[in-house]
XYZ file of C-alpha atoms in Angstrom:
339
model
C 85.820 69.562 122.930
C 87.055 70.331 119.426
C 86.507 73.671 118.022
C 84.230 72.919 114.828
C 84.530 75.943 112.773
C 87.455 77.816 114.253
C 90.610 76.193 113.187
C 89.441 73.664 111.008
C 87.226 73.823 107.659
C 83.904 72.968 107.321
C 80.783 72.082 105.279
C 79.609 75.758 105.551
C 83.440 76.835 104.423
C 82.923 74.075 101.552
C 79.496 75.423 100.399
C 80.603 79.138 100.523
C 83.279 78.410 97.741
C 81.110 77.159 95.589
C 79.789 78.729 92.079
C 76.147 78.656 90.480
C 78.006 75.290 88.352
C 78.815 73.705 91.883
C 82.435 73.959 90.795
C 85.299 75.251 93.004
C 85.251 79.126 92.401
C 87.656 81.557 92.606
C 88.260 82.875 95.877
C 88.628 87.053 95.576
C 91.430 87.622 97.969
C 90.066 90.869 99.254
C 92.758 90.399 102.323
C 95.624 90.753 100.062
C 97.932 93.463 100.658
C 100.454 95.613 98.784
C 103.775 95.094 100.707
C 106.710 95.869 97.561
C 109.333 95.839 100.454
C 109.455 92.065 99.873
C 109.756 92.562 96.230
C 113.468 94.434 96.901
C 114.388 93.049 100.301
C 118.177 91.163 99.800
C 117.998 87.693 101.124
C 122.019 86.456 102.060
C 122.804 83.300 103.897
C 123.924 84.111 107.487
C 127.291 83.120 109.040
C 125.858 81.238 111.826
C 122.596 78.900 112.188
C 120.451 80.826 114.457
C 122.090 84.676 114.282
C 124.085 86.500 112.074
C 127.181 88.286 113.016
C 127.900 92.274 111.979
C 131.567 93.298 112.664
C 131.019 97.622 113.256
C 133.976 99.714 113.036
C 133.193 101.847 116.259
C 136.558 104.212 116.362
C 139.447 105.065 114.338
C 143.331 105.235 115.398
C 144.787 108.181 116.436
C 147.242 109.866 114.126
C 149.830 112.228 115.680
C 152.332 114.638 113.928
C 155.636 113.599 114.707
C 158.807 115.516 115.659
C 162.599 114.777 114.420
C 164.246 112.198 116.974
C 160.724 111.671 118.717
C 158.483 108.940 118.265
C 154.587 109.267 118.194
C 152.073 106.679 120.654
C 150.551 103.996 119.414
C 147.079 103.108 118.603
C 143.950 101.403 117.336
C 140.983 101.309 116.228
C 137.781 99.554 117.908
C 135.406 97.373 117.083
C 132.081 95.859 117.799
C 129.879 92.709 117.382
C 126.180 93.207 116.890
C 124.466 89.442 116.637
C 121.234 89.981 114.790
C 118.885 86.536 115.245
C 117.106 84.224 112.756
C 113.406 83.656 113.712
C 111.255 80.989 112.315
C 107.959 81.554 110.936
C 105.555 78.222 110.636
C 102.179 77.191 110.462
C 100.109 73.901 109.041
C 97.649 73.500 106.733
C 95.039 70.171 107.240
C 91.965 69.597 105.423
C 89.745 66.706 106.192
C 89.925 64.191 103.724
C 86.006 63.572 102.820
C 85.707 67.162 102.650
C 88.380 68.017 100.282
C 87.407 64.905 97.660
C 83.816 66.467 97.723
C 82.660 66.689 94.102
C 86.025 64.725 92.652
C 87.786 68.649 93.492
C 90.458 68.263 95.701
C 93.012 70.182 94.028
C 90.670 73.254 93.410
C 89.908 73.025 97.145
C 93.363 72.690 98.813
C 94.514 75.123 96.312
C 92.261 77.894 96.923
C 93.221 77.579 100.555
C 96.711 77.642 99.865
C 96.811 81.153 98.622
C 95.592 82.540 102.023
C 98.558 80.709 103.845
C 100.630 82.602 101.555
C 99.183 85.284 101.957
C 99.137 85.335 105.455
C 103.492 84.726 105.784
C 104.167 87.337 103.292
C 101.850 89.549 105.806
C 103.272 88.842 108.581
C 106.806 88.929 107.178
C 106.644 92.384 106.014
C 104.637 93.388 109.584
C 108.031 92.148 110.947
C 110.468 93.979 109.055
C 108.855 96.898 110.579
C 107.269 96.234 113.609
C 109.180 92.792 115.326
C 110.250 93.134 118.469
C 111.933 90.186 120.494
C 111.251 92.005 124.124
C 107.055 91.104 123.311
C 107.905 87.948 120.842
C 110.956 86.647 121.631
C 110.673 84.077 118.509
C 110.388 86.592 116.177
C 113.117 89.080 114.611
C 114.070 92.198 115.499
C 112.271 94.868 113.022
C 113.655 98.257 112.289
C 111.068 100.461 114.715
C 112.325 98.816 117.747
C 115.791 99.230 116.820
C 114.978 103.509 115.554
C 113.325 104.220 118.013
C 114.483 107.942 119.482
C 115.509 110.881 117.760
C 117.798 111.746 121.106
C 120.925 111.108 119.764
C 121.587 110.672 123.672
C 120.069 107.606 123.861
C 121.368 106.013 120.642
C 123.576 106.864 117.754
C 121.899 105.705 114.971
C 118.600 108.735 116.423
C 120.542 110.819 114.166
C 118.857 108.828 111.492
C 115.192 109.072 112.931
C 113.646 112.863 111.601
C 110.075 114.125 113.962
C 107.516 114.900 111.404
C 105.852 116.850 114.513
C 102.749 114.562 114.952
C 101.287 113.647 118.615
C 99.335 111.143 119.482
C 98.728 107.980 118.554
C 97.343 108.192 115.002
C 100.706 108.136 113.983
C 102.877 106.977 110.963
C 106.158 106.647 109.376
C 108.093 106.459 106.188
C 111.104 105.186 105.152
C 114.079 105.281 103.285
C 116.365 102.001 103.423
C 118.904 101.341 100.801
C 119.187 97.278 101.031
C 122.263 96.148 100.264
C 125.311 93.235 101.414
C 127.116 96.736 103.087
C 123.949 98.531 104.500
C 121.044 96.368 104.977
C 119.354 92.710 103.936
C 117.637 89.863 105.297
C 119.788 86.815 106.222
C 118.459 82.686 106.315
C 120.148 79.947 108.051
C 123.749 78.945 107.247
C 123.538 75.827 105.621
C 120.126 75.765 104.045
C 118.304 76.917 101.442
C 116.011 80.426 101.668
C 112.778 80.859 101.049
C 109.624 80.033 102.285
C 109.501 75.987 102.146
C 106.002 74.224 101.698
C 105.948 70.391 102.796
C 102.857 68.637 101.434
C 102.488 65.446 103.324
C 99.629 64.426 101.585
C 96.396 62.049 102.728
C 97.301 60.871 106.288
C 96.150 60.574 109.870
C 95.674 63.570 111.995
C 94.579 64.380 115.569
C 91.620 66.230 116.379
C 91.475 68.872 119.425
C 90.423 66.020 121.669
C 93.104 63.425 120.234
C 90.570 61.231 118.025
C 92.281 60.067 114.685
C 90.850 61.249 111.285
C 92.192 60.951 107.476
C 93.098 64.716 106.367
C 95.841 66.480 104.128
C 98.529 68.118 105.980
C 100.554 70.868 104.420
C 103.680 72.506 106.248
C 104.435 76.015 105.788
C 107.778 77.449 107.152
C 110.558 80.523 106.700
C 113.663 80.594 108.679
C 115.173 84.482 108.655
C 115.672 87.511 110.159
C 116.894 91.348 109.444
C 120.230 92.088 109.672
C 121.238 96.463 109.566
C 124.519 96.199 108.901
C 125.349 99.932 108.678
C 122.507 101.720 110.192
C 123.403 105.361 107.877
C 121.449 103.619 105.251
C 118.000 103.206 106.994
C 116.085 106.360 107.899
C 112.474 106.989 109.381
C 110.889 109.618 109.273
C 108.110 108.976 112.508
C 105.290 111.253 113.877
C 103.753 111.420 110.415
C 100.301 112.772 111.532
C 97.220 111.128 109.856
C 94.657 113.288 110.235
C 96.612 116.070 108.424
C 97.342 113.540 105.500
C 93.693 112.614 105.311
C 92.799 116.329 105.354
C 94.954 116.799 101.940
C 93.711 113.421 100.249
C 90.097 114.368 100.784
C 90.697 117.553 98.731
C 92.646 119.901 100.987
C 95.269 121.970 98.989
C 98.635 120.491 99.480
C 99.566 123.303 101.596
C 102.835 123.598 104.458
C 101.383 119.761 105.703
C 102.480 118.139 102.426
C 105.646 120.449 101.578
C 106.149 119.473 105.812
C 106.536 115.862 104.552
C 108.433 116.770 101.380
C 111.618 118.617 103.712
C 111.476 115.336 106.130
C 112.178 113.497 102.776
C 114.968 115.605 101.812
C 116.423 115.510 104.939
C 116.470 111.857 104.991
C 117.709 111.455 101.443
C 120.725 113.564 102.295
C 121.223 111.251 105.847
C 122.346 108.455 103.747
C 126.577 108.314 102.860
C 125.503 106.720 99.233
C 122.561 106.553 98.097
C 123.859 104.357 95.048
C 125.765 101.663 97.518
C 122.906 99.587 97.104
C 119.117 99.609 96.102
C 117.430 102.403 97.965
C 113.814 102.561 97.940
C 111.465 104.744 99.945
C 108.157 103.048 101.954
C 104.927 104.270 103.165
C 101.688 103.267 103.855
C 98.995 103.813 101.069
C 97.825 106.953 102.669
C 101.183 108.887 102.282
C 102.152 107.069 99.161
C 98.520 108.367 97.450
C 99.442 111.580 98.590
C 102.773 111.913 96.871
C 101.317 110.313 93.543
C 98.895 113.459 93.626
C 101.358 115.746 94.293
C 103.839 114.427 91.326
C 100.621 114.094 88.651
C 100.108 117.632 90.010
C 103.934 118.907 89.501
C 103.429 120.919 93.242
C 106.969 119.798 93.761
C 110.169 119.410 91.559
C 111.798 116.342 93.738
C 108.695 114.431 92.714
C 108.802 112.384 89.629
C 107.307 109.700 87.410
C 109.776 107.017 86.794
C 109.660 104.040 85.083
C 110.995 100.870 87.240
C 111.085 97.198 85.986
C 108.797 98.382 83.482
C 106.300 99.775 85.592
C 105.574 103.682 85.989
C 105.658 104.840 89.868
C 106.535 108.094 91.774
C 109.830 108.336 92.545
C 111.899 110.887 95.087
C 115.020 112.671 93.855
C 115.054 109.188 91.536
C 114.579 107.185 94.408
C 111.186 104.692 93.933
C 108.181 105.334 96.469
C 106.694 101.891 97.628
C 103.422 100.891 99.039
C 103.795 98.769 101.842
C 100.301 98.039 103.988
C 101.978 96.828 107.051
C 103.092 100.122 107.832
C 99.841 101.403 110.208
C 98.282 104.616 110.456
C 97.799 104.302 114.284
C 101.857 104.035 115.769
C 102.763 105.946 119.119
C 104.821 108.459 119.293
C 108.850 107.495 119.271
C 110.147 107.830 122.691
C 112.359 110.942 122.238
């Protein structure tokens, strides 16, 4: 039988948008989040249709100090090619037709539910960037925790780049500093086509219901083809095990004591991980937790690497001149990295 009320909008959805003058209201988007890492993620057009491939300098030649009359080996240096994949996001939109032209306000209606489709891909975009990982959704693409995800440099090179705030547990989070660039990092789109998230209206026409019966309804198509590419992995670094409940402690009116200066040496660490900070446009993200926490401490001068800047015209906190950015996607409940 269909599902009346799950997937598909109804009288009662109708009614509850409705305002004291029985007009369309404004919906208050309460959902919305604050994720600025798609405000300065680099979108470039991948060299394949599906992937993107990243040629990685892995070794230099040998050099050898030669004697008269004797010649010196030869050599080379080595290479190799990291593939990073193109996932596609997509979902649909349909309204029924006598519901929408209620009241002679169709636009109002299929507008208002527009902006939560939005809404929804931006989320789930920027969820990605941090959290996508093809071994659980193959579809997807692959976000930057899977890929730092030790700080044994045993068990991967680029650990070097992933600093243990100390935390345990699973009320866990991280920051991080990514400098996105065409050399360093950016998010690729199909070869061929044009980026961006694409919205197909198909207007008033026949659709399906769950148990195949035909009804009139508009049908919108929402879809966005990409994927992350790290192209040199220096210029991303995490800083994981961020503990909480210690970060709560100081936001609820602890003194920022050796838990917030804790945070403040991960951060300088980090900064001095990357080979050039100006090689592209670095900017630092958090979850609103830590990023409240570092506003207090720069209104309160506790700390000279903390700043107010002004960026695009906007004043914000900024590290050593490098931006702090709120990003909600980032969680306060992540594991700890497997070390």
């Amino acid at each position: 039988m269909s599902t009346v009320g799950m997937r598909s909008l109804t009288l009662g959805d109708y009614a509850k948008r409705l305002g004291p003058d029985k007009q369309i209201g404004r919906v208050m988007e309460i959902l919305e989040q604050s994720n600025e890492v798609l405000d300065d993620a680099m979108f470039l057009e991948a060299n394949n249709v599906t992937t993107h491939r990243t040629v990685i300098r892995t070794g230099l030649p040998e050099s050898y100090w030669r004697s008269l009359n004797r010649g010196v080996p030869k050599s080379k240096s080595r290479t190799v090619q990291v593939d990073d994949r193109i996932g596609i996001l997509e979902t649909w939109s349909v309204v029924d037709a006598a519901l929408a032209e209620l009241n002679g306000q169709q636009a109002d209606f299929l507008l208002s539910e527009e902006r939560a489709f939005l809404e929804s891909m931006n989320q789930e975009v920027a969820r990605t960037i941090f959290y996508g990982d093809i071994t659980s959704s193959p579809a997807a693409f692959q976000g930057l925790s899977s890929r730092f995800n030790t700080a044994d440099p045993a068990k991967a090179e680029l650990a070097v780049n992933v600093i243990d705030a100390g935390g345990t547990g699973t009320n866990l989070t991280s920051a991080w500093l990514c400098v996105w660039g065409d050399l360093s990092l950016h998010m690729i789109y199909p070869k061929g086509t044009p980026s961006g998230l694409k919205r197909e209206f198909l207007g008033r026409c026949p659709v399906v219901d769950d148990d195949a019966n035909e009804f009139m309804g508009y049908k919108t198509n929402y879809s966005w083809s990409l994927g992350l590419c790290v192209r040199d992995w220096r210029y991303v670094v995490r800083i994981a095990n961020i503990d909480t409940a210690q970060i709560d402690t100081l936001l609820n009116g602890g003194a920022v004591d050796a838990s917030g200066q804790a945070l403040i040496r991960c951060m300088i660490k980090a900064h001095n991980l990357i080979p050039n900070i100006r090689l592209g446009r670095p900017a630092w993200y958090m979850n609103r937790n830590v990023k409240t926490l570092l506003d207090l401490m720069a209104a309160e001068k506790s700390n000279v690497n903390l700043t107010m800047a002004n960026f695009a015209g906007e004043s914000v906190t900024a590290f050593k001149g490098v931006p702090v950015r709120q990003v909600d996607a980032l969680t306060n409940t992540e594991s700890s990295i497997r070390v």
